CSV table of N, CA, C and O in Angstrom, one decimal:
chain,number,residue,atom,x,y,z
A,11,MET,N,11.1,0.9,23.0
A,11,MET,CA,9.7,0.9,22.6
A,11,MET,C,9.3,2.4,22.3
A,11,MET,O,8.5,2.6,21.4
A,12,ARG,N,9.8,3.3,23.1
A,12,ARG,CA,9.4,4.7,22.9
A,12,ARG,C,9.8,5.2,21.5
A,12,ARG,O,9.1,5.9,20.9
A,13,TRP,N,11.0,4.8,21.1
A,13,TRP,CA,11.5,5.2,19.8
A,13,TRP,C,10.6,4.7,18.6
A,13,TRP,O,10.4,5.3,17.6
A,14,MET,N,10.1,3.5,18.9
A,14,MET,CA,9.2,2.9,17.8
A,14,MET,C,7.9,3.7,17.7
A,14,MET,O,7.4,4.0,16.6
A,15,ILE,N,7.4,4.1,18.9
A,15,ILE,CA,6.1,4.9,18.8
A,15,ILE,C,6.4,6.3,18.2
A,15,ILE,O,5.6,6.8,17.4
A,16,ILE,N,7.5,6.9,18.6
A,16,ILE,CA,7.9,8.2,18.1
A,16,ILE,C,8.1,8.1,16.6
A,16,ILE,O,7.7,8.9,15.8
A,17,SER,N,8.8,7.0,16.1
A,17,SER,CA,9.0,6.9,14.7
A,17,SER,C,7.8,6.6,13.9
A,17,SER,O,7.6,7.2,12.8
A,18,ALA,N,6.8,5.9,14.5
A,18,ALA,CA,5.5,5.7,13.8
A,18,ALA,C,4.7,7.0,13.7
A,18,ALA,O,4.2,7.3,12.6
A,19,ILE,N,4.7,7.8,14.7
A,19,ILE,CA,4.0,9.0,14.7
A,19,ILE,C,4.7,10.0,13.6
A,19,ILE,O,4.0,10.6,12.8
A,20,ALA,N,6.0,10.1,13.7
A,20,ALA,CA,6.7,11.0,12.7
A,20,ALA,C,6.5,10.5,11.3
A,20,ALA,O,6.2,11.3,10.4
A,21,ALA,N,6.7,9.2,11.1
A,21,ALA,CA,6.5,8.7,9.7
A,21,ALA,C,5.1,8.8,9.2
A,21,ALA,O,4.8,9.1,8.0
A,22,LEU,N,4.1,8.6,10.1
A,22,LEU,CA,2.7,8.8,9.7
A,22,LEU,C,2.4,10.3,9.4
A,22,LEU,O,1.7,10.5,8.4
A,23,CYS,N,3.0,11.2,10.1
A,23,CYS,CA,2.8,12.6,9.8
A,23,CYS,C,3.4,13.0,8.5
A,23,CYS,O,2.8,13.7,7.7
A,24,LEU,N,4.6,12.5,8.3
A,24,LEU,CA,5.3,12.7,7.0
A,24,LEU,C,4.5,12.1,5.8
A,24,LEU,O,4.3,12.8,4.8
A,25,HIS,N,3.9,10.9,6.0
A,25,HIS,CA,3.1,10.3,5.0
A,25,HIS,C,1.9,11.1,4.7
A,25,HIS,O,1.5,11.3,3.6
A,26,GLY,N,1.2,11.6,5.8
A,26,GLY,CA,0.0,12.4,5.6
A,26,GLY,C,0.4,13.7,4.9
A,26,GLY,O,-0.4,14.2,4.0
A,27,LEU,N,1.5,14.3,5.2
A,27,LEU,CA,1.9,15.6,4.6
A,27,LEU,C,2.1,15.3,3.1
A,27,LEU,O,1.7,16.1,2.3
A,28,CYS,N,2.8,14.3,2.8
A,28,CYS,CA,3.1,14.0,1.4
A,28,CYS,C,1.8,13.8,0.6
A,28,CYS,O,1.6,14.3,-0.5
A,29,TRP,N,0.9,13.0,1.2
A,29,TRP,CA,-0.4,12.8,0.5
A,29,TRP,C,-1.2,14.0,0.4
A,29,TRP,O,-1.8,14.3,-0.7
A,30,PHE,N,-1.3,14.9,1.4
A,30,PHE,CA,-2.0,16.1,1.3
A,30,PHE,C,-1.5,17.0,0.3
A,30,PHE,O,-2.3,17.5,-0.6
A,31,VAL,N,-0.2,17.2,0.2
A,31,VAL,CA,0.4,18.1,-0.8
A,31,VAL,C,0.2,17.6,-2.2
A,31,VAL,O,-0.2,18.3,-3.1
A,32,THR,N,0.3,16.2,-2.3
A,32,THR,CA,0.1,15.6,-3.7
A,32,THR,C,-1.4,15.8,-4.1
A,32,THR,O,-1.7,16.2,-5.2
A,33,ARG,N,-2.3,15.6,-3.2
A,33,ARG,CA,-3.7,15.7,-3.6
A,33,ARG,C,-4.1,17.2,-3.8
A,33,ARG,O,-4.9,17.5,-4.7
A,34,VAL,N,-3.6,18.1,-3.1
A,34,VAL,CA,-3.8,19.5,-3.3
A,34,VAL,C,-3.3,19.9,-4.7
A,34,VAL,O,-3.9,20.7,-5.4
A,35,LEU,N,-2.1,19.5,-5.0
A,35,LEU,CA,-1.5,19.8,-6.3
A,35,LEU,C,-2.3,19.2,-7.4
A,35,LEU,O,-2.3,19.8,-8.5
A,36,TRP,N,-2.9,18.1,-7.2
A,36,TRP,CA,-3.8,17.5,-8.3
A,36,TRP,C,-5.1,18.2,-8.4
A,36,TRP,O,-5.9,17.9,-9.2
A,37,GLY,N,-5.4,19.1,-7.4
A,37,GLY,CA,-6.6,19.8,-7.4
A,37,GLY,C,-7.8,19.1,-6.9
A,37,GLY,O,-9.0,19.3,-7.2
A,38,ASP,N,-7.5,18.2,-5.9
A,38,ASP,CA,-8.6,17.4,-5.3
A,38,ASP,C,-9.3,18.2,-4.2
A,38,ASP,O,-8.7,18.6,-3.3
A,39,PRO,N,-10.6,18.4,-4.4
A,39,PRO,CA,-11.3,19.1,-3.3
A,39,PRO,C,-11.5,18.3,-2.1
A,39,PRO,O,-11.8,18.9,-1.0
A,40,ASN,N,-11.3,17.0,-2.1
A,40,ASN,CA,-11.4,16.1,-0.9
A,40,ASN,C,-10.1,15.7,-0.4
A,40,ASN,O,-9.9,14.5,0.0
A,41,ALA,N,-9.1,16.5,-0.5
A,41,ALA,CA,-7.7,16.2,-0.1
A,41,ALA,C,-7.6,15.7,1.3
A,41,ALA,O,-6.9,14.8,1.6
A,42,VAL,N,-8.3,16.4,2.2
A,42,VAL,CA,-8.3,16.0,3.6
A,42,VAL,C,-8.8,14.6,3.9
A,42,VAL,O,-8.2,13.8,4.6
A,43,GLU,N,-9.9,14.3,3.3
A,43,GLU,CA,-10.5,13.0,3.5
A,43,GLU,C,-9.6,11.9,2.9
A,43,GLU,O,-9.5,10.8,3.5
A,44,GLU,N,-9.1,12.1,1.7
A,44,GLU,CA,-8.2,11.1,1.1
A,44,GLU,C,-6.9,11.0,1.9
A,44,GLU,O,-6.4,9.8,2.1
A,45,THR,N,-6.4,12.1,2.5
A,45,THR,CA,-5.2,12.0,3.3
A,45,THR,C,-5.5,11.2,4.6
A,45,THR,O,-4.7,10.3,5.0
A,46,GLN,N,-6.6,11.4,5.2
A,46,GLN,CA,-7.0,10.6,6.4
A,46,GLN,C,-7.1,9.1,6.1
A,46,GLN,O,-6.6,8.3,6.8
A,47,ARG,N,-7.7,8.8,4.9
A,47,ARG,CA,-7.8,7.4,4.5
A,47,ARG,C,-6.5,6.8,4.3
A,47,ARG,O,-6.2,5.7,4.7
A,48,GLN,N,-5.6,7.5,3.6
A,48,GLN,CA,-4.3,7.0,3.3
A,48,GLN,C,-3.4,6.8,4.6
A,48,GLN,O,-2.6,5.9,4.7
A,49,MET,N,-3.6,7.8,5.5
A,49,MET,CA,-2.9,7.7,6.8
A,49,MET,C,-3.3,6.4,7.6
A,49,MET,O,-2.5,5.8,8.3
A,50,THR,N,-4.6,6.1,7.5
A,50,THR,CA,-5.1,4.9,8.2
A,50,THR,C,-4.5,3.7,7.6
A,50,THR,O,-4.1,2.8,8.3
A,51,LEU,N,-4.4,3.6,6.2
A,51,LEU,CA,-3.8,2.5,5.6
A,51,LEU,C,-2.3,2.4,5.9
A,51,LEU,O,-1.7,1.3,6.2
A,52,ALA,N,-1.6,3.6,6.0
A,52,ALA,CA,-0.2,3.6,6.3
A,52,ALA,C,0.0,3.1,7.7
A,52,ALA,O,1.0,2.5,8.0
A,53,LEU,N,-0.9,3.5,8.6
A,53,LEU,CA,-0.7,3.0,10.0
A,53,LEU,C,-0.7,1.5,10.1
A,53,LEU,O,0.0,0.9,10.9
A,54,THR,N,-1.5,0.9,9.2
A,54,THR,CA,-1.5,-0.6,9.2
A,54,THR,C,-0.2,-1.2,8.8
A,54,THR,O,0.3,-2.0,9.6
A,55,TRP,N,0.5,-0.7,7.8
A,55,TRP,CA,1.8,-1.3,7.4
A,55,TRP,C,2.9,-0.9,8.4
A,55,TRP,O,3.8,-1.6,8.6
A,56,MET,N,2.7,0.3,8.9
A,56,MET,CA,3.8,0.8,9.9
A,56,MET,C,3.7,-0.1,11.2
A,56,MET,O,4.8,-0.5,11.7
A,57,VAL,N,2.5,-0.3,11.7
A,57,VAL,CA,2.4,-1.2,12.9
A,57,VAL,C,2.9,-2.6,12.6
A,57,VAL,O,3.6,-3.2,13.4
A,58,CYS,N,2.5,-3.1,11.4
A,58,CYS,CA,3.0,-4.5,11.1
A,58,CYS,C,4.5,-4.6,11.1
A,58,CYS,O,5.1,-5.5,11.6
A,59,VAL,N,5.2,-3.6,10.4
A,59,VAL,CA,6.6,-3.7,10.3
A,59,VAL,C,7.3,-3.4,11.7
A,59,VAL,O,8.3,-4.1,12.0
A,60,LEU,N,6.7,-2.6,12.5
A,60,LEU,CA,7.3,-2.4,13.9
A,60,LEU,C,7.2,-3.6,14.7
A,60,LEU,O,8.1,-3.9,15.5
A,61,VAL,N,6.1,-4.3,14.6
A,61,VAL,CA,5.9,-5.6,15.3
A,61,VAL,C,6.9,-6.6,14.8
A,61,VAL,O,7.6,-7.3,15.7
A,62,MET,N,7.2,-6.7,13.5
A,62,MET,CA,8.2,-7.6,13.0
A,62,MET,C,9.6,-7.2,13.5
A,62,MET,O,10.4,-8.1,13.8
A,63,TRP,N,9.9,-5.9,13.6
A,63,TRP,CA,11.2,-5.5,14.1
A,63,TRP,C,11.3,-5.8,15.5
A,63,TRP,O,12.4,-6.0,16.0
A,64,LYS,N,10.2,-5.8,16.3
A,64,LYS,CA,10.3,-6.1,17.7
A,64,LYS,C,10.6,-7.6,17.9
A,64,LYS,O,11.3,-8.0,18.8
A,65,ILE,N,10.1,-8.4,17.0
A,65,ILE,CA,10.3,-9.8,17.0
A,65,ILE,C,11.7,-10.2,16.5
A,65,ILE,O,12.5,-10.9,17.2
A,66,SER,N,12.1,-9.6,15.4
A,66,SER,CA,13.4,-9.9,14.8
A,66,SER,C,13.9,-8.6,14.1
A,66,SER,O,13.3,-8.2,13.1
A,67,LEU,N,15.1,-8.1,14.5
A,67,LEU,CA,15.6,-6.9,13.9
A,67,LEU,C,16.1,-7.3,12.5
A,67,LEU,O,16.7,-8.4,12.2
A,68,PRO,N,16.0,-6.3,11.5
A,68,PRO,CA,16.5,-6.5,10.2
A,68,PRO,C,18.1,-6.5,10.2
A,68,PRO,O,18.7,-5.8,11.1
A,69,PRO,N,18.7,-7.2,9.3
A,69,PRO,CA,20.2,-7.2,9.3
A,69,PRO,C,20.8,-5.8,8.9
A,69,PRO,O,22.0,-5.6,9.3
A,70,SER,N,20.1,-5.0,8.2
A,70,SER,CA,20.7,-3.7,7.8
A,70,SER,C,19.5,-2.7,7.6
A,70,SER,O,18.4,-3.1,7.6
A,71,ARG,N,19.9,-1.5,7.5
A,71,ARG,CA,18.9,-0.4,7.3
A,71,ARG,C,18.3,-0.6,5.9
A,71,ARG,O,17.1,-0.3,5.7
A,72,LEU,N,19.0,-1.0,4.9
A,72,LEU,CA,18.5,-1.3,3.6
A,72,LEU,C,17.4,-2.4,3.7
A,72,LEU,O,16.3,-2.2,3.1
A,73,HIS,N,17.7,-3.4,4.4
A,73,HIS,CA,16.7,-4.5,4.5
A,73,HIS,C,15.5,-4.0,5.3
A,73,HIS,O,14.3,-4.3,5.0
A,74,ALA,N,15.7,-3.1,6.2
A,74,ALA,CA,14.6,-2.5,7.0
A,74,ALA,C,13.7,-1.7,6.1
A,74,ALA,O,12.5,-1.8,6.1
A,75,THR,N,14.3,-0.8,5.2
A,75,THR,CA,13.5,0.0,4.3
A,75,THR,C,12.8,-0.8,3.3
A,75,THR,O,11.6,-0.6,3.0
A,76,LEU,N,13.4,-1.8,2.8
A,76,LEU,CA,12.8,-2.7,1.8
A,76,LEU,C,11.6,-3.5,2.5
A,76,LEU,O,10.6,-3.8,1.9
A,77,GLY,N,11.8,-3.9,3.8
A,77,GLY,CA,10.8,-4.6,4.5
A,77,GLY,C,9.5,-3.7,4.7
A,77,GLY,O,8.4,-4.1,4.5
A,78,VAL,N,9.8,-2.4,5.0
A,78,VAL,CA,8.7,-1.5,5.1
A,78,VAL,C,7.9,-1.4,3.8
A,78,VAL,O,6.7,-1.4,3.7
A,79,LEU,N,8.7,-1.2,2.7
A,79,LEU,CA,8.0,-1.1,1.4
A,79,LEU,C,7.3,-2.4,1.0
A,79,LEU,O,6.3,-2.3,0.3
A,80,MET,N,7.8,-3.5,1.4
A,80,MET,CA,7.0,-4.8,1.1
A,80,MET,C,5.7,-4.8,1.9
A,80,MET,O,4.7,-5.3,1.3
A,81,TYR,N,5.7,-4.4,3.1
A,81,TYR,CA,4.4,-4.3,3.9
A,81,TYR,C,3.5,-3.3,3.2
A,81,TYR,O,2.3,-3.5,3.1
A,82,ALA,N,4.0,-2.2,2.8
A,82,ALA,CA,3.2,-1.2,2.1
A,82,ALA,C,2.7,-1.8,0.8
A,82,ALA,O,1.5,-1.5,0.5
A,83,LEU,N,3.5,-2.5,0.1
A,83,LEU,CA,3.0,-3.1,-1.2
A,83,LEU,C,1.9,-4.1,-0.9
A,83,LEU,O,0.9,-4.1,-1.7
A,84,PHE,N,2.0,-4.9,0.2
A,84,PHE,CA,0.9,-5.8,0.5
A,84,PHE,C,-0.4,-5.1,0.8
A,84,PHE,O,-1.4,-5.4,0.3
A,85,VAL,N,-0.3,-4.0,1.6
A,85,VAL,CA,-1.5,-3.3,2.0
A,85,VAL,C,-2.1,-2.6,0.7
A,85,VAL,O,-3.3,-2.6,0.5
A,86,VAL,N,-1.3,-2.0,-0.1
A,86,VAL,CA,-1.7,-1.3,-1.3
A,86,VAL,C,-2.4,-2.3,-2.3
A,86,VAL,O,-3.4,-2.0,-2.9
A,87,THR,N,-1.8,-3.5,-2.4
A,87,THR,CA,-2.4,-4.5,-3.3
A,87,THR,C,-3.7,-5.0,-2.7
A,87,THR,O,-4.7,-5.1,-3.5
A,88,LEU,N,-3.9,-5.2,-1.4
A,88,LEU,CA,-5.2,-5.5,-0.9
A,88,LEU,C,-6.2,-4.4,-1.1
A,88,LEU,O,-7.3,-4.7,-1.4
A,89,GLY,N,-5.8,-3.2,-0.9
A,89,GLY,CA,-6.7,-2.0,-1.2
A,89,GLY,C,-7.1,-1.9,-2.6
A,89,GLY,O,-8.3,-1.6,-2.9
A,90,THR,N,-6.2,-2.2,-3.6
A,90,THR,CA,-6.6,-2.2,-5.0
A,90,THR,C,-7.6,-3.3,-5.3
A,90,THR,O,-8.6,-3.1,-6.0
A,91,ALA,N,-7.4,-4.5,-4.7
A,91,ALA,CA,-8.3,-5.6,-4.9
A,91,ALA,C,-9.6,-5.3,-4.3
A,91,ALA,O,-10.7,-5.6,-4.9
A,92,ALA,N,-9.6,-4.7,-3.1
A,92,ALA,CA,-10.9,-4.3,-2.5
A,92,ALA,C,-11.7,-3.3,-3.3
A,92,ALA,O,-12.9,-3.3,-3.4
A,93,ALA,N,-10.9,-2.3,-3.9
A,93,ALA,CA,-11.6,-1.3,-4.7
A,93,ALA,C,-12.3,-1.9,-5.9
A,93,ALA,O,-13.4,-1.6,-6.3
A,94,LEU,N,-11.6,-2.9,-6.5
A,94,LEU,CA,-12.2,-3.6,-7.7
A,94,LEU,C,-13.4,-4.4,-7.3
A,94,LEU,O,-14.5,-4.3,-8.0
A,95,ILE,N,-13.3,-5.1,-6.2
A,95,ILE,CA,-14.5,-5.9,-5.7
A,95,ILE,C,-15.6,-4.9,-5.4
A,95,ILE,O,-16.8,-5.2,-5.7
A,96,LYS,N,-15.3,-3.8,-4.7
A,96,LYS,CA,-16.4,-2.8,-4.4
A,96,LYS,C,-17.1,-2.3,-5.7
A,96,LYS,O,-18.3,-2.2,-5.7
A,97,LEU,N,-16.3,-2.0,-6.7
A,97,LEU,CA,-16.9,-1.5,-8.0
A,97,LEU,C,-17.8,-2.5,-8.6
A,97,LEU,O,-18.9,-2.2,-9.0
A,98,VAL,N,-17.5,-3.8,-8.5
A,98,VAL,CA,-18.3,-4.8,-9.2
A,98,VAL,C,-19.5,-5.2,-8.4
A,98,VAL,O,-20.6,-5.2,-8.8
A,99,PHE,N,-19.3,-5.5,-7.1
A,99,PHE,CA,-20.3,-6.1,-6.3
A,99,PHE,C,-21.2,-5.1,-5.5
A,99,PHE,O,-22.4,-5.3,-5.3
A,100,VAL,N,-20.6,-4.0,-5.1
A,100,VAL,CA,-21.3,-3.0,-4.3
A,100,VAL,C,-21.9,-1.9,-5.2
A,100,VAL,O,-23.1,-1.6,-5.1
A,101,ASP,N,-21.1,-1.3,-6.1
A,101,ASP,CA,-21.5,-0.2,-6.9
A,101,ASP,C,-22.2,-0.7,-8.2
A,101,ASP,O,-22.8,0.1,-8.9
A,102,GLY,N,-22.2,-2.0,-8.5
A,102,GLY,CA,-22.9,-2.6,-9.6
A,102,GLY,C,-22.4,-2.4,-11.0
A,102,GLY,O,-23.1,-2.5,-11.9
A,103,TYR,N,-21.1,-2.1,-11.1
A,103,TYR,CA,-20.5,-2.0,-12.4
A,103,TYR,C,-20.4,-3.4,-13.0
A,103,TYR,O,-20.0,-4.3,-12.3
A,104,GLY,N,-20.7,-3.5,-14.3
A,104,GLY,CA,-20.7,-4.8,-14.9
A,104,GLY,C,-19.2,-5.2,-15.1
A,104,GLY,O,-18.4,-4.4,-15.5
A,105,TRP,N,-19.0,-6.5,-14.9
A,105,TRP,CA,-17.6,-7.0,-15.1
A,105,TRP,C,-17.4,-7.2,-16.5
A,105,TRP,O,-18.1,-7.9,-17.2
A,106,GLY,N,-16.4,-6.5,-17.1
A,106,GLY,CA,-16.1,-6.6,-18.5
A,106,GLY,C,-14.8,-6.0,-18.9
A,106,GLY,O,-14.1,-5.4,-18.0
A,107,ALA,N,-14.6,-6.0,-20.1
A,107,ALA,CA,-13.3,-5.5,-20.7
A,107,ALA,C,-13.2,-3.9,-20.4
A,107,ALA,O,-12.1,-3.4,-20.1
A,108,GLU,N,-14.3,-3.2,-20.5
A,108,GLU,CA,-14.2,-1.8,-20.4
A,108,GLU,C,-13.9,-1.4,-18.9
A,108,GLU,O,-13.1,-0.5,-18.6
A,109,LEU,N,-14.5,-2.1,-18.0
A,109,LEU,CA,-14.2,-1.9,-16.5
A,109,LEU,C,-12.8,-2.2,-16.2
A,109,LEU,O,-12.1,-1.4,-15.6
A,110,LEU,N,-12.3,-3.3,-16.7
A,110,LEU,CA,-10.9,-3.7,-16.4
A,110,LEU,C,-9.9,-2.7,-17.1
A,110,LEU,O,-8.9,-2.4,-16.5
A,111,LYS,N,-10.2,-2.3,-18.3
A,111,LYS,CA,-9.3,-1.3,-18.9
A,111,LYS,C,-9.3,0.0,-18.1
A,111,LYS,O,-8.2,0.5,-17.8
A,112,THR,N,-10.4,0.5,-17.8
A,112,THR,CA,-10.4,1.8,-17.0
A,112,THR,C,-9.8,1.6,-15.7
A,112,THR,O,-9.0,2.4,-15.2
A,113,PHE,N,-10.2,0.5,-15.0
A,113,PHE,CA,-9.7,0.3,-13.6
A,113,PHE,C,-8.2,0.1,-13.6
A,113,PHE,O,-7.5,0.5,-12.8
A,114,SER,N,-7.7,-0.6,-14.7
A,114,SER,CA,-6.3,-0.9,-14.8
A,114,SER,C,-5.5,0.4,-14.9
A,114,SER,O,-4.5,0.6,-14.2
A,115,MET,N,-6.0,1.3,-15.8
A,115,MET,CA,-5.3,2.6,-16.0
A,115,MET,C,-5.3,3.4,-14.7
A,115,MET,O,-4.2,3.9,-14.3
A,116,VAL,N,-6.4,3.6,-14.1
A,116,VAL,CA,-6.5,4.4,-12.8
A,116,VAL,C,-5.8,3.7,-11.7
A,116,VAL,O,-5.1,4.3,-10.9
A,117,GLY,N,-6.0,2.4,-11.6
A,117,GLY,CA,-5.4,1.6,-10.5
A,117,GLY,C,-3.9,1.6,-10.5
A,117,GLY,O,-3.3,1.7,-9.5
A,118,ILE,N,-3.3,1.4,-11.7
A,118,ILE,CA,-1.9,1.4,-11.8
A,118,ILE,C,-1.3,2.8,-11.4
A,118,ILE,O,-0.3,2.9,-10.7
A,119,MET,N,-1.9,3.9,-11.8
A,119,MET,CA,-1.5,5.2,-11.4
A,119,MET,C,-1.6,5.4,-9.9
A,119,MET,O,-0.6,5.9,-9.3
A,120,LEU,N,-2.7,5.0,-9.3
A,120,LEU,CA,-2.8,5.1,-7.9
A,120,LEU,C,-1.9,4.2,-7.2
A,120,LEU,O,-1.3,4.6,-6.1
A,121,PHE,N,-1.7,3.0,-7.6
A,121,PHE,CA,-0.7,2.1,-7.1
A,121,PHE,C,0.7,2.7,-7.0
A,121,PHE,O,1.4,2.6,-6.0
A,122,LEU,N,1.1,3.2,-8.2
A,122,LEU,CA,2.5,3.8,-8.3
A,122,LEU,C,2.6,5.0,-7.4
A,122,LEU,O,3.6,5.2,-6.7
A,123,THR,N,1.5,5.8,-7.3
A,123,THR,CA,1.6,7.0,-6.4
A,123,THR,C,1.7,6.6,-5.0
A,123,THR,O,2.5,7.1,-4.2
A,124,GLN,N,0.9,5.6,-4.6
A,124,GLN,CA,0.9,5.1,-3.2
A,124,GLN,C,2.3,4.6,-2.8
A,124,GLN,O,2.8,4.9,-1.7
A,125,MET,N,2.9,3.8,-3.7
A,125,MET,CA,4.2,3.2,-3.4
A,125,MET,C,5.3,4.4,-3.4
A,125,MET,O,6.2,4.3,-2.6
A,126,SER,N,5.2,5.3,-4.3
A,126,SER,CA,6.2,6.4,-4.3
A,126,SER,C,6.1,7.2,-3.0
A,126,SER,O,7.1,7.7,-2.5
A,127,LEU,N,4.9,7.5,-2.6
A,127,LEU,CA,4.7,8.3,-1.4
A,127,LEU,C,5.0,7.5,-0.1
A,127,LEU,O,5.2,8.1,1.0
A,128,ALA,N,5.2,6.2,-0.2
A,128,ALA,CA,5.6,5.4,1.0
A,128,ALA,C,7.1,5.4,1.2
A,128,ALA,O,7.5,5.2,2.3
A,129,VAL,N,7.8,5.8,0.2
A,129,VAL,CA,9.3,5.7,0.3
A,129,VAL,C,9.8,6.7,1.4
A,129,VAL,O,10.6,6.3,2.2
A,130,PRO,N,9.5,8.0,1.4
A,130,PRO,CA,10.0,8.9,2.4
A,130,PRO,C,9.6,8.4,3.8
A,130,PRO,O,10.4,8.5,4.8
A,131,SER,N,8.4,7.9,4.0
A,131,SER,CA,7.9,7.4,5.3
A,131,SER,C,8.7,6.2,5.7
A,131,SER,O,9.0,6.0,6.9
A,132,ALA,N,9.0,5.3,4.7
A,132,ALA,CA,9.7,4.1,5.0
A,132,ALA,C,11.1,4.4,5.5
A,132,ALA,O,11.6,3.9,6.5
A,133,ILE,N,11.8,5.4,4.9
A,133,ILE,CA,13.1,5.8,5.3
A,133,ILE,C,13.1,6.4,6.6
A,133,ILE,O,13.9,6.1,7.5
A,134,LEU,N,12.1,7.3,6.9
A,134,LEU,CA,12.1,7.9,8.2
A,134,LEU,C,11.7,6.9,9.3
A,134,LEU,O,12.3,7.0,10.4
A,135,LEU,N,10.8,6.0,9.0
A,135,LEU,CA,10.4,5.0,10.0
A,135,LEU,C,11.6,4.2,10.4
A,135,LEU,O,11.9,4.0,11.6
A,136,GLN,N,12.3,3.6,9.5
A,136,GLN,CA,13.5,2.8,9.8
A,136,GLN,C,14.6,3.6,10.5
A,136,GLN,O,15.2,3.1,11.4
A,137,SER,N,14.8,4.8,10.1
A,137,SER,CA,15.9,5.6,10.6
A,137,SER,C,15.6,6.0,12.1
A,137,SER,O,16.5,5.9,12.9
A,138,LEU,N,14.4,6.3,12.4
A,138,LEU,CA,14.1,6.6,13.8
A,138,LEU,C,13.8,5.4,14.7
A,138,LEU,O,14.3,5.3,15.8
A,139,ALA,N,13.1,4.4,14.1
A,139,ALA,CA,12.8,3.2,15.0
A,139,ALA,C,14.1,2.4,15.3
A,139,ALA,O,14.1,1.8,16.4
A,140,LEU,N,15.0,2.3,14.4
A,140,LEU,CA,16.2,1.5,14.6
A,140,LEU,C,17.3,2.3,15.2
A,140,LEU,O,18.4,1.8,15.4
A,141,LYS,N,17.1,3.6,15.5
A,141,LYS,CA,18.1,4.5,16.1
A,141,LYS,C,18.7,4.0,17.4
A,141,LYS,O,19.9,4.0,17.6
A,142,ARG,N,17.9,3.5,18.3
A,142,ARG,CA,18.4,3.1,19.6
A,142,ARG,C,18.6,1.6,19.7
A,142,ARG,O,18.8,1.1,20.8
A,143,MET,N,18.6,0.9,18.6
A,143,MET,CA,18.8,-0.6,18.6
A,143,MET,C,20.2,-0.8,18.1
A,143,MET,O,20.4,-0.7,16.9
A,144,PRO,N,21.1,-1.2,18.9
A,144,PRO,CA,22.5,-1.4,18.5
A,144,PRO,C,22.7,-2.5,17.5
A,144,PRO,O,23.7,-2.5,16.7
A,145,GLN,N,21.8,-3.5,17.4
A,145,GLN,CA,22.0,-4.6,16.5
A,145,GLN,C,21.8,-4.2,15.0
A,145,GLN,O,22.3,-4.8,14.1
A,146,ALA,N,20.9,-3.2,14.8
A,146,ALA,CA,20.6,-2.8,13.4
A,146,ALA,C,21.7,-1.8,13.0
A,146,ALA,O,22.0,-0.9,13.8
A,147,GLN,N,22.1,-1.9,11.8
A,147,GLN,CA,23.2,-1.0,11.3
A,147,GLN,C,22.7,-0.2,10.1
A,147,GLN,O,22.1,-0.6,9.3
């Protein structure tokens, strides 16, 4: 159990560092706030995958890494859908072709960025969390 907590903290810090560096390189003045938001989302998929590993260990480290990325994909997809719903219903943007075109372009870039930045965290999470479990290889 201790290794799972240590792995979650280490992977979360790595994820935050990746996001912060990326946002600073993009010239984002709100890099700290965005990093905090992304770390909160990452904590969601990290906890989910650790609970699943506690229930049933993955057959290999590759399966473990792919499992982490699947949870990240699920959370990122939900976040993208929530952002679109917020734009339409909360911010009052009209539903139309222009909104979908703009949102698609920005959304796909953010989606790809989020998944790319989840890879190092996924690898670190599985390598540390499964370190002390002899059944995982």
